[in-house]
GROMACS .gro file of C-alpha atoms in nm:
model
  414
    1UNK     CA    1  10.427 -10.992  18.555
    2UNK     CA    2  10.046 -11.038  18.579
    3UNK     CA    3  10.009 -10.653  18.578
    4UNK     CA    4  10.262 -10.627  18.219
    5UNK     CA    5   9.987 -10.896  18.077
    6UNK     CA    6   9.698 -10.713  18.200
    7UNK     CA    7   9.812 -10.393  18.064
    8UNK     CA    8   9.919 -10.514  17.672
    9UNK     CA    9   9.564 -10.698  17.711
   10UNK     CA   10   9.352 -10.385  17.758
   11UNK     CA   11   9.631 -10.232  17.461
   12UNK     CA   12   9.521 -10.482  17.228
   13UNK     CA   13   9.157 -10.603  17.310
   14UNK     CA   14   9.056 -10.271  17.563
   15UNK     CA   15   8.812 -10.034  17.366
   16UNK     CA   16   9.063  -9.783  17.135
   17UNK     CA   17   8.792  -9.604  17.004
   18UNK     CA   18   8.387  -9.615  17.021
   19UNK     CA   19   8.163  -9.544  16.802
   20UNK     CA   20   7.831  -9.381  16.983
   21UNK     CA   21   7.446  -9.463  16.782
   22UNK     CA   22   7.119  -9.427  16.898
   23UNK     CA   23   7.078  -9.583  17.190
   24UNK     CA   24   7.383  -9.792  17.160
   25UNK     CA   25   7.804  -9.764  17.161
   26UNK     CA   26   8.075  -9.978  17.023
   27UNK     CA   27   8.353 -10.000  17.136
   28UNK     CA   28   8.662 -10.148  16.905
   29UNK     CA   29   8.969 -10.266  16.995
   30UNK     CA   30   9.296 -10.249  16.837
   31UNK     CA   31   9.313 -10.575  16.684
   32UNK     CA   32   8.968 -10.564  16.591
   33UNK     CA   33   9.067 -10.255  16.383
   34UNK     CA   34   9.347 -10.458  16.255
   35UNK     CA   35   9.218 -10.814  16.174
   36UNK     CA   36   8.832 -10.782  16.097
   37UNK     CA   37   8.944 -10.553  15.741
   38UNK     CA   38   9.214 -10.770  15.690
   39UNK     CA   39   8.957 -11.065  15.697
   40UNK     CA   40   8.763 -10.904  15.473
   41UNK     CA   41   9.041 -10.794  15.217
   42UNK     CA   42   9.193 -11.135  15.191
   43UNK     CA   43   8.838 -11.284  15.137
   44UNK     CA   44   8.722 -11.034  14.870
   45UNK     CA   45   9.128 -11.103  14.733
   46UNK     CA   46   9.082 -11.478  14.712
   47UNK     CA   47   8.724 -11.479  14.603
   48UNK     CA   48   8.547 -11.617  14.907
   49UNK     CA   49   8.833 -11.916  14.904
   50UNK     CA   50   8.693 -12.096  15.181
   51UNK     CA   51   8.357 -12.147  15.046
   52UNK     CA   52   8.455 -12.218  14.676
   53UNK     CA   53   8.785 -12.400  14.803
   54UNK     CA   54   8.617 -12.580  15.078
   55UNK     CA   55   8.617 -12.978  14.886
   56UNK     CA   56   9.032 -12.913  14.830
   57UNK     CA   57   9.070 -12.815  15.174
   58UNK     CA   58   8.977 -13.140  15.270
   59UNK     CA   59   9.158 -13.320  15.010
   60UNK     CA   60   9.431 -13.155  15.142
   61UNK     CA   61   9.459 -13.348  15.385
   62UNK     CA   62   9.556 -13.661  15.274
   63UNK     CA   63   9.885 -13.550  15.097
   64UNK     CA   64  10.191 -13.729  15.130
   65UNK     CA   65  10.526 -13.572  15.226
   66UNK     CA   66  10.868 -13.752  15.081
   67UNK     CA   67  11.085 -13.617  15.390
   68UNK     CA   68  11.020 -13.833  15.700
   69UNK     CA   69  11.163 -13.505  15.912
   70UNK     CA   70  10.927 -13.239  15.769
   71UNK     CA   71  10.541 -13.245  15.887
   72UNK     CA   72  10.256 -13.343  15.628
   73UNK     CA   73   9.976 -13.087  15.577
   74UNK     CA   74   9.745 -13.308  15.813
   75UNK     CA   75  10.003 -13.258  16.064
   76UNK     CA   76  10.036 -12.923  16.056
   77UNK     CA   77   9.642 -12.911  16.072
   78UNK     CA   78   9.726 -13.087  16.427
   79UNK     CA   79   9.955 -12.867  16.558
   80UNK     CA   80   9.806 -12.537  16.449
   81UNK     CA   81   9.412 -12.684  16.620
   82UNK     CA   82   9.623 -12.803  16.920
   83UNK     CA   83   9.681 -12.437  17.054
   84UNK     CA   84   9.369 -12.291  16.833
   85UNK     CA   85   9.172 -12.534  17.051
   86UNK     CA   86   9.177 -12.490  17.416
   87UNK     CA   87   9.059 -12.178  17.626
   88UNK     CA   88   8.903 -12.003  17.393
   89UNK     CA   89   8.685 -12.246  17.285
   90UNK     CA   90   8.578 -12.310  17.621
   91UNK     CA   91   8.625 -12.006  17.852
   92UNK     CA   92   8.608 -11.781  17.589
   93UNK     CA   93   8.269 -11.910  17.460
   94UNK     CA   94   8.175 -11.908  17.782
   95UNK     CA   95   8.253 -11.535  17.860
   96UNK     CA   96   8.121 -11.426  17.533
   97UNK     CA   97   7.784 -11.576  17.566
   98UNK     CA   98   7.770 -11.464  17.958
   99UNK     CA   99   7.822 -11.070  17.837
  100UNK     CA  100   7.691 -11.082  17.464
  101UNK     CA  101   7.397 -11.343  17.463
  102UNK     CA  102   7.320 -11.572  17.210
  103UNK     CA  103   7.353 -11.358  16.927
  104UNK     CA  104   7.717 -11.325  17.024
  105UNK     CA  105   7.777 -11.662  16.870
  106UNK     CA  106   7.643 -11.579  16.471
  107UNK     CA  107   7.944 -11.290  16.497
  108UNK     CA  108   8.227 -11.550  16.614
  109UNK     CA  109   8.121 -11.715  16.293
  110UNK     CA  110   8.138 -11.436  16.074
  111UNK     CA  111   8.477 -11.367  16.233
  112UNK     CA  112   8.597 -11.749  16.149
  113UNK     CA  113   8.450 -11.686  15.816
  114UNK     CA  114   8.713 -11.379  15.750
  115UNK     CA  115   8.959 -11.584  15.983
  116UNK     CA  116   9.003 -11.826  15.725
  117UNK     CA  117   9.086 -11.656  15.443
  118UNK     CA  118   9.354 -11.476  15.716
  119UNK     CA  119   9.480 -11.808  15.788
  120UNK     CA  120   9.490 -11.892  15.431
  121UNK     CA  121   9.720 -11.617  15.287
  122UNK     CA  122   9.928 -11.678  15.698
  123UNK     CA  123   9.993 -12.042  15.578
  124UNK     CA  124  10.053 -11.971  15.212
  125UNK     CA  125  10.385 -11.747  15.264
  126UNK     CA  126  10.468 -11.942  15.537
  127UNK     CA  127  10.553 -12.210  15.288
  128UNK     CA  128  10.665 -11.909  15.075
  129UNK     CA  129  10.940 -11.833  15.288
  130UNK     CA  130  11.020 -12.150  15.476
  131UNK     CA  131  11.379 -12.239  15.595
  132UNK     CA  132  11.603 -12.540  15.642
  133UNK     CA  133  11.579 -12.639  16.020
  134UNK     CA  134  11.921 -12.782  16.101
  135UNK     CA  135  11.858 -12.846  16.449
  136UNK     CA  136  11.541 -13.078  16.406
  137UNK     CA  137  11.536 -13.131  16.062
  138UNK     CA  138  11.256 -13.031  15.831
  139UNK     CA  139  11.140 -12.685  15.771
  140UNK     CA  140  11.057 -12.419  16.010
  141UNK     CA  141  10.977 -12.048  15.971
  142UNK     CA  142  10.701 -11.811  16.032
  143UNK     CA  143  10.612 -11.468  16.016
  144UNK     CA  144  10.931 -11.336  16.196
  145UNK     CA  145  11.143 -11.494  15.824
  146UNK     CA  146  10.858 -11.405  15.582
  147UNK     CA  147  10.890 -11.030  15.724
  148UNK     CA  148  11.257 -11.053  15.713
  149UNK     CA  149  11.294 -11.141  15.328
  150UNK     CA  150  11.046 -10.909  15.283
  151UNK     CA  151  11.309 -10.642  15.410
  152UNK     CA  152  11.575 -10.794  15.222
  153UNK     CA  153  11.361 -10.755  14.905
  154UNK     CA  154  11.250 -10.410  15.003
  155UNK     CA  155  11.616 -10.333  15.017
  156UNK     CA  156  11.787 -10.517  14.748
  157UNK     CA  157  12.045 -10.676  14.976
  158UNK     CA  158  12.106 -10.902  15.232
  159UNK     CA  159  12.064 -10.885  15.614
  160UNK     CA  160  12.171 -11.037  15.942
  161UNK     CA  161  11.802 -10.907  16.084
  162UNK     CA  162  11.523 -10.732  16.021
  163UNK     CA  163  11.424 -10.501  16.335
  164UNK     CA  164  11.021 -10.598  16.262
  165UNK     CA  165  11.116 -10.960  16.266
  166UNK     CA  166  11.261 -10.948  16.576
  167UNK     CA  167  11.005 -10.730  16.735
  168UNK     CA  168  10.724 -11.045  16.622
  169UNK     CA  169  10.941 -11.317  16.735
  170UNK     CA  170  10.975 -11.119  17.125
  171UNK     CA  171  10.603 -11.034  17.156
  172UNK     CA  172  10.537 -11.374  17.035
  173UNK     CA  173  10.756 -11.526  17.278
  174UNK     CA  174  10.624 -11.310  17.570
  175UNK     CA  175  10.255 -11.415  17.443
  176UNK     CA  176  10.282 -11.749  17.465
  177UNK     CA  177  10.475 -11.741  17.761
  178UNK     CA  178  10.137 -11.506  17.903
  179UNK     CA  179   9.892 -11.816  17.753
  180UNK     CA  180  10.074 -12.075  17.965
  181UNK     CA  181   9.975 -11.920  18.260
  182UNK     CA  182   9.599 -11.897  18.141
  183UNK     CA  183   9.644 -12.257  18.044
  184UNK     CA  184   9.747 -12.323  18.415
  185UNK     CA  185   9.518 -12.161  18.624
  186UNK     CA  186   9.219 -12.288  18.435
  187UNK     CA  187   9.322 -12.630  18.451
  188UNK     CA  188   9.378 -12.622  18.807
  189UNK     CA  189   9.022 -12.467  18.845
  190UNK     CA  190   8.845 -12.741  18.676
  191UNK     CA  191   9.034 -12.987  18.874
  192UNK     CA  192   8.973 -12.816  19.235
  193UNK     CA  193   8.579 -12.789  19.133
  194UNK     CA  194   8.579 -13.181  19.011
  195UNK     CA  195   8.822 -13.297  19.261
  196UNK     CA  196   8.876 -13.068  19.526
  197UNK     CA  197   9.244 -13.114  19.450
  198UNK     CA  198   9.463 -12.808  19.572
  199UNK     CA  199   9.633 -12.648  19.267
  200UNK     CA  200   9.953 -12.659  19.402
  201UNK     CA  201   9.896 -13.086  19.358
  202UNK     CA  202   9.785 -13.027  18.990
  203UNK     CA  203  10.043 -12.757  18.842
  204UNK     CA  204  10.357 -12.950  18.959
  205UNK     CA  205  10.222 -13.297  18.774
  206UNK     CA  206  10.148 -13.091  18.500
  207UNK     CA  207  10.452 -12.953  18.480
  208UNK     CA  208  10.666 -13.246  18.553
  209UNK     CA  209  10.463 -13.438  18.255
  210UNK     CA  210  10.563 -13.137  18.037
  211UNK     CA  211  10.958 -13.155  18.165
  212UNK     CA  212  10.999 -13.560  18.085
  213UNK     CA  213  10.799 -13.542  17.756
  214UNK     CA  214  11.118 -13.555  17.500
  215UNK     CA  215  11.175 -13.310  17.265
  216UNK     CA  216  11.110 -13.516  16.918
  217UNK     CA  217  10.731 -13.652  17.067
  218UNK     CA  218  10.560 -13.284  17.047
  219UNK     CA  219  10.422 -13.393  16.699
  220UNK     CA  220  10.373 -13.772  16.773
  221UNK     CA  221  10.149 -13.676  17.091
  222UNK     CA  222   9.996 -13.408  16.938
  223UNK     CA  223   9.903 -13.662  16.652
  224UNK     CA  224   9.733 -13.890  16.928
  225UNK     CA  225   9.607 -13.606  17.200
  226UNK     CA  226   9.394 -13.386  16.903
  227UNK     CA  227   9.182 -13.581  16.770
  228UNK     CA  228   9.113 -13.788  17.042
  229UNK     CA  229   9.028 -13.481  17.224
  230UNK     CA  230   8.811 -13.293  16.958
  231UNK     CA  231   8.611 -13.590  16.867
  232UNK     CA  232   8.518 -13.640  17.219
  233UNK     CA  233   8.403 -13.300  17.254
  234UNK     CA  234   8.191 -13.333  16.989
  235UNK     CA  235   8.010 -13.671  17.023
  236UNK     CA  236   7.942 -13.539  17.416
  237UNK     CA  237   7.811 -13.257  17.242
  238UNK     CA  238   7.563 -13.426  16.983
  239UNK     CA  239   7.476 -13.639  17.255
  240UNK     CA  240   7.360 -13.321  17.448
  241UNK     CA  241   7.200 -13.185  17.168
  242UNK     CA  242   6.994 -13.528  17.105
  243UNK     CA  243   6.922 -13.500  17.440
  244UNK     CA  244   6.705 -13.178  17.375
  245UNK     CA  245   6.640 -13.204  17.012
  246UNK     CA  246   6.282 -13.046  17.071
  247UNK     CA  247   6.494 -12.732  17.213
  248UNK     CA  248   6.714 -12.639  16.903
  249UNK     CA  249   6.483 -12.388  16.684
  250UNK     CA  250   6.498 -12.239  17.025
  251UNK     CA  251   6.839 -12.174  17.055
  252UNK     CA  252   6.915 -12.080  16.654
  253UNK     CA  253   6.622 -11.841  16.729
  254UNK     CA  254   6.789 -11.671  16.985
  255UNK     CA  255   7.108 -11.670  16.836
  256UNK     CA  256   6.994 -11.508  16.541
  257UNK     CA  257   6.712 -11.247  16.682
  258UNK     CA  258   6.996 -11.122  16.952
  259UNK     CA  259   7.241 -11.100  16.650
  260UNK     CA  260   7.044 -10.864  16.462
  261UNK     CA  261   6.742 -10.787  16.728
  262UNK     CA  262   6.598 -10.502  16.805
  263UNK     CA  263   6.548 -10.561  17.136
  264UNK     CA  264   6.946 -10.592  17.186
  265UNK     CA  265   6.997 -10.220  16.963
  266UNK     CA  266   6.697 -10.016  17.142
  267UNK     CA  267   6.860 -10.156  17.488
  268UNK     CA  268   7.206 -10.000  17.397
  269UNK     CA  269   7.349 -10.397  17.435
  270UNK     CA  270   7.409 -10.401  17.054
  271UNK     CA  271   7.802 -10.343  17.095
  272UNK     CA  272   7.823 -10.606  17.316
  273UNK     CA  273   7.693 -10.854  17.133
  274UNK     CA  274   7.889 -10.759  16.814
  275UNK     CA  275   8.264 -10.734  16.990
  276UNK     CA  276   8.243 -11.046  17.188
  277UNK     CA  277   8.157 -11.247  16.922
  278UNK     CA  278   8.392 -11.082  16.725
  279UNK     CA  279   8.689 -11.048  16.975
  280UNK     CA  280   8.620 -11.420  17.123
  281UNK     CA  281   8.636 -11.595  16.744
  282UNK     CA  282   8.937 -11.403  16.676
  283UNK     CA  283   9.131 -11.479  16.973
  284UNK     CA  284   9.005 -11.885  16.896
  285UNK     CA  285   9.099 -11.895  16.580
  286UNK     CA  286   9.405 -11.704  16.605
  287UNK     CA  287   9.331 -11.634  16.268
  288UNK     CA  288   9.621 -11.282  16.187
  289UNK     CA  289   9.789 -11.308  16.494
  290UNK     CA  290  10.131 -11.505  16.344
  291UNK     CA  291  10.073 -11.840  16.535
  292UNK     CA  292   9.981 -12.067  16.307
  293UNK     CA  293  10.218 -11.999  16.020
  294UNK     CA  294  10.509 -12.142  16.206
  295UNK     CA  295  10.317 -12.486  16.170
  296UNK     CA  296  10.261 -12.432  15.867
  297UNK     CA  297  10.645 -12.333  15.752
  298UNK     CA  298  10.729 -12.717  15.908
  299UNK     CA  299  10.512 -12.856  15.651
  300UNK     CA  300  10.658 -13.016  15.319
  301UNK     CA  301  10.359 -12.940  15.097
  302UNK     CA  302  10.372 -12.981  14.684
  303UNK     CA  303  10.252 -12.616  14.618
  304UNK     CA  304  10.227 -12.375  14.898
  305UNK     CA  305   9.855 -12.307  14.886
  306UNK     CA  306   9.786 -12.639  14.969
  307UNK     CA  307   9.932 -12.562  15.335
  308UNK     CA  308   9.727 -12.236  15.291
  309UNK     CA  309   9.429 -12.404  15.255
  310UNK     CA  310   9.485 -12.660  15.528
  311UNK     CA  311   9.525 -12.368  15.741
  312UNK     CA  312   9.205 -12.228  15.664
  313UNK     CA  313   9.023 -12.536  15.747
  314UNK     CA  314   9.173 -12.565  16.112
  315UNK     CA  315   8.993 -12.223  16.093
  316UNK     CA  316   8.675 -12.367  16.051
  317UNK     CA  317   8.711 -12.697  16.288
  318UNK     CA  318   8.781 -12.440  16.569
  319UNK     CA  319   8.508 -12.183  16.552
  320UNK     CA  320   8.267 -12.310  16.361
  321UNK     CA  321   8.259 -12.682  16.476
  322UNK     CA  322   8.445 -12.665  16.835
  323UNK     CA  323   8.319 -12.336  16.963
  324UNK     CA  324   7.949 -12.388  16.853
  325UNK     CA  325   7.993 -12.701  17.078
  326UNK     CA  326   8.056 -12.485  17.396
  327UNK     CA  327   7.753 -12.263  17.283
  328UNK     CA  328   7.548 -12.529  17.280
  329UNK     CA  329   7.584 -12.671  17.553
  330UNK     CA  330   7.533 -12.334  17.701
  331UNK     CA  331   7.260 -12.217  17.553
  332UNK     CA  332   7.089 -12.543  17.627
  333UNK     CA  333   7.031 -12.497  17.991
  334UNK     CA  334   6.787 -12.289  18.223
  335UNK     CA  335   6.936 -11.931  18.286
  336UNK     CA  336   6.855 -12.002  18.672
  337UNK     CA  337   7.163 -12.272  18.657
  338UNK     CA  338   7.409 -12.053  18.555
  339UNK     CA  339   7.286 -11.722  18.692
  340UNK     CA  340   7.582 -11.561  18.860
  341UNK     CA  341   7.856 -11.786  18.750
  342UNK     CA  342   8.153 -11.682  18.513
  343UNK     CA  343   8.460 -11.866  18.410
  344UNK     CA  344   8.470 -12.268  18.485
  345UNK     CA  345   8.233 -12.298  18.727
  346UNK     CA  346   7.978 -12.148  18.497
  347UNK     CA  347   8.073 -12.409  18.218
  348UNK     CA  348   8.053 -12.701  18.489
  349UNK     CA  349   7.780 -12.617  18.620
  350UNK     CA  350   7.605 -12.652  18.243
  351UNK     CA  351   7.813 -12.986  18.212
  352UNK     CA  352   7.696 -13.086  18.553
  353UNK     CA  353   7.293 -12.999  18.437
  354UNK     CA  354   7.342 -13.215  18.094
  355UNK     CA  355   7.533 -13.536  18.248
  356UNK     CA  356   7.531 -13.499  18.599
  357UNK     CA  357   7.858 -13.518  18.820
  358UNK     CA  358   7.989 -13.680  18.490
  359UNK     CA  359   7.999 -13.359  18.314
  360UNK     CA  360   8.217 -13.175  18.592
  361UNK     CA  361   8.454 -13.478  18.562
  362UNK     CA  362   8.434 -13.457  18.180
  363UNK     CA  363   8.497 -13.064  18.143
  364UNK     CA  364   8.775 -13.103  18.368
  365UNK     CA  365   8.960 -13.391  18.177
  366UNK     CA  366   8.861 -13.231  17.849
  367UNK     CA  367   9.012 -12.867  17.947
  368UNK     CA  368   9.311 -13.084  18.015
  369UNK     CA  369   9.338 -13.224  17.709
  370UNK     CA  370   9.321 -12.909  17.558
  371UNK     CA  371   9.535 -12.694  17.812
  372UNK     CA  372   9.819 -13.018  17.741
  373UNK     CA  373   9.828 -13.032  17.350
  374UNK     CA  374   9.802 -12.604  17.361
  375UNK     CA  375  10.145 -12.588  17.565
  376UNK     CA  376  10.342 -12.866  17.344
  377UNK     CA  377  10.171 -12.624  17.077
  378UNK     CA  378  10.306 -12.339  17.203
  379UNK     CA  379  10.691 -12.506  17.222
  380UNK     CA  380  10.656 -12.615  16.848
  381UNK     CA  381  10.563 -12.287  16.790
  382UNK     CA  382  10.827 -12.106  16.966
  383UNK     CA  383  11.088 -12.312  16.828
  384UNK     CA  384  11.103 -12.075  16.529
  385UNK     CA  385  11.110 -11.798  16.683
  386UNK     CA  386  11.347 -11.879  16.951
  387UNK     CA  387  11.633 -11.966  16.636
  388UNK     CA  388  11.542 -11.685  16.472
  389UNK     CA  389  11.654 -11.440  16.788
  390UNK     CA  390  11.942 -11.657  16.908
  391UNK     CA  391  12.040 -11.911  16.618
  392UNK     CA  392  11.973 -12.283  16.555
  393UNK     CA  393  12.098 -12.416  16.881
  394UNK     CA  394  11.979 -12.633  17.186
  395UNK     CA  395  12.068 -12.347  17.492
  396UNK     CA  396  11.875 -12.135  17.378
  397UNK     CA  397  11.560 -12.392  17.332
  398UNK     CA  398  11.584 -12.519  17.676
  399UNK     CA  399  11.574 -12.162  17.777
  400UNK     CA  400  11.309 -12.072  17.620
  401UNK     CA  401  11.089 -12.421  17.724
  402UNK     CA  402  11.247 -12.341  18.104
  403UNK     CA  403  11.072 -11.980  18.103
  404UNK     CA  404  10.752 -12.094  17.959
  405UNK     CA  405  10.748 -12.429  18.227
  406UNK     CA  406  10.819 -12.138  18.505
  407UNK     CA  407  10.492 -11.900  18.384
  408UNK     CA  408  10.300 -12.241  18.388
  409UNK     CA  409  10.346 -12.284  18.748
  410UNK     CA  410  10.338 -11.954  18.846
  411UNK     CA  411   9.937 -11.961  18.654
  412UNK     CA  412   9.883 -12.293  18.860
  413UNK     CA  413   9.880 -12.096  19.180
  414UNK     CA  414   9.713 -11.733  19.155
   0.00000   0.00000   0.00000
């Protein structure tokens, strides 16, 4: 199984094609190719939406929905920023920064700025093209029914399926079934480096808190874990940055001369500062990649761009607020501390330079957090998919939630 995920991972984010300067390669992947013009095509569409929309974005969020079953747009915001907000913010940060530098951060930002208008026109016909759930009430939907009208429309008749439809709703069942895994192992990392607890110990509480947590709470803990979580993070994170105020036209410095510098191009490390910013914001944000619209189809909004917008914003929080937090904690301390680190211990050992054995503890219990409220994410998620393939029934739910608790443990222990 690990070698199936391997393989579609070097499909979609391996190099399809590179592109050879002087001095210096590129090399693109797949869903670079795909999402990056996208970005750009839906921002140029809407007319830069999430700058000039940015104020109704945020008033967004305190709309009111009349059906107690359906989500409001704030919770949707919560569920979509649950699973945007977890490895990728903190691995992935981690990894880009270790292989692109500083400068590897100003091109995750570009890519949440295209993200969000992505996420934006996701959300919109997500809402669009919503359905009656009859097995938890509300709405539910998603790319996998958006794509499946469009068929019908395309056709001018009805359908029992639409062969793309059911193509989205498998890979995106097999995906998130590949992210638990992820989700495992790294939390089981952080806990053996703060704890020295075996993983074994840590994947089967996991997993039993997972099995006992009832199906009609993913939303209600969600609506707790989030913001408890991403506040945290980010008052640590000021606190941090306080700490070395005097270093901070420093780090911007660096972040923007190894974005554009020279120094990067002439040394043929110019590509690798561009695509891990680029592939690490993308696979943050999530922004193209069919997620998020099936939080967005729950949502009972007045006019569908409302959700869109909402959408867009959970963009934002992610990359631009969340992951900037991981870079700067990173970029904060000596090289010599993290100097031949990767993965969690490199990000621990940053935590553990800022707030002592407190900040191994606290990446540990954060990652946690994250790992936890990405999984229920994932279930909320797949619940669309899951009826679309097999109906609006409860076997093939627990199915579904019984694979995705096996690949969780199975992660726990490589």
């Amino acid at each position: 199984m690990s070698n199936i995920i391997v393989s579609i991972y070097n499909f979609l984010w391996g190099d399809l094609i590179t592109l050879n300067f002087k001095g210096t390669s590129i090399g693109i992947p797949l869903l670079v190719i795909l999402l990056i013009p996208t970005g750009i095509f839906f921002t140029i569409r809407t007319k830069f939406m999430p700058i000039r929309k940015l104020p109704t974005m945020i008033r967004a969020l305190g709309e009111k929905n009349d059906d107690k079953k359906s989500l409001s747009t704030f919770q949707t915001l919560i569920v979509s920023t649950a699973t945007r907000v977890g490895m990728g913010n903190l691995v992935g940060v981690v990894a880009a920064i270790s292989v692109g530098g500083a400068g590897a951060v100003f091109w995750m930002w570009v890519s949440a700025f295209l993200g969000a208008s992505t996420a934006y026109a996701e959300g919109t016909l997500a809402q669009l093209h919503k359905k009656k759930d009859p097995l938890y009430g509300g709405y539910h939907g998603g790319p996998a029914y958006y794509i499946h009208d469009y068929v019908e429309k395309k056709r001018k008749k009805k359908i029992k399926k639409s062969f793309i439809a059911i193509l989205f709703a498998i890979f995106g069942l097999i995906c998130w079934c590949g992210i638990s895994q992820v989700i495992s192992n790294s939390v089981t990392s952080a806990f053996k480096n703060a704890f020295s607890i075996p993983p074994i110990y840590t994947t089967v509480i996991l997993v039993i808190i997972l099995i006992v947590l009832r199906k009609d709470a993913t939303v209600k803990v969600l609506d707790v874990i989030v913001p408890i979580m991403a506040v945290i993070y980010f008052v640590v994170t000021i606190f941090i940055i306080i700490k070395n105020i005097s270093l901070m036209p420093g780090v911007f410095e660096r972040i923007f001369e190894e974005a554009f510098g020279i120094k990067q191009v002439a040394g043929g490390g110019f590509g690798a500062v561009l695509m891990n910013g680029i592939k690490r914001g993308l696979f943050s944000n999530e922004a193209g990649s069919g997620s998020a619209p099936c939080a967005a189809a729950a949502a009972e909004g007045k006019r569908p761009e409302t959700v869109g917008m909402v959408q867009s914003l959970g963009v934002l929080i992610d990359t631009i607020v969340i992951c900037t937090c991981t870079a700067m904690i990173m970029l904060l301390v000596p090289e010599s501390v993290t100097k031949g680190k990767q993965g969690m211990d490199l990000l621990q050992s940053a935590m553990n330079y800022h707030l002592g054995s407190f900040g191994t503890i606290f990446v540990a219990v954060i990652l946690f957090l994250f790992s936890f409220s990405t999984f229920i994410g994932i279930l909320f998620y797949a619940r669309s998919n899951v009826a679309y393939l097999c109906g609006n029934n409860w076997w093939s739910q627990t199915l579904y939630k019984i694979i995705a608790l096996i690949m969780l443990f199975i992660g726990g222990l490589q």
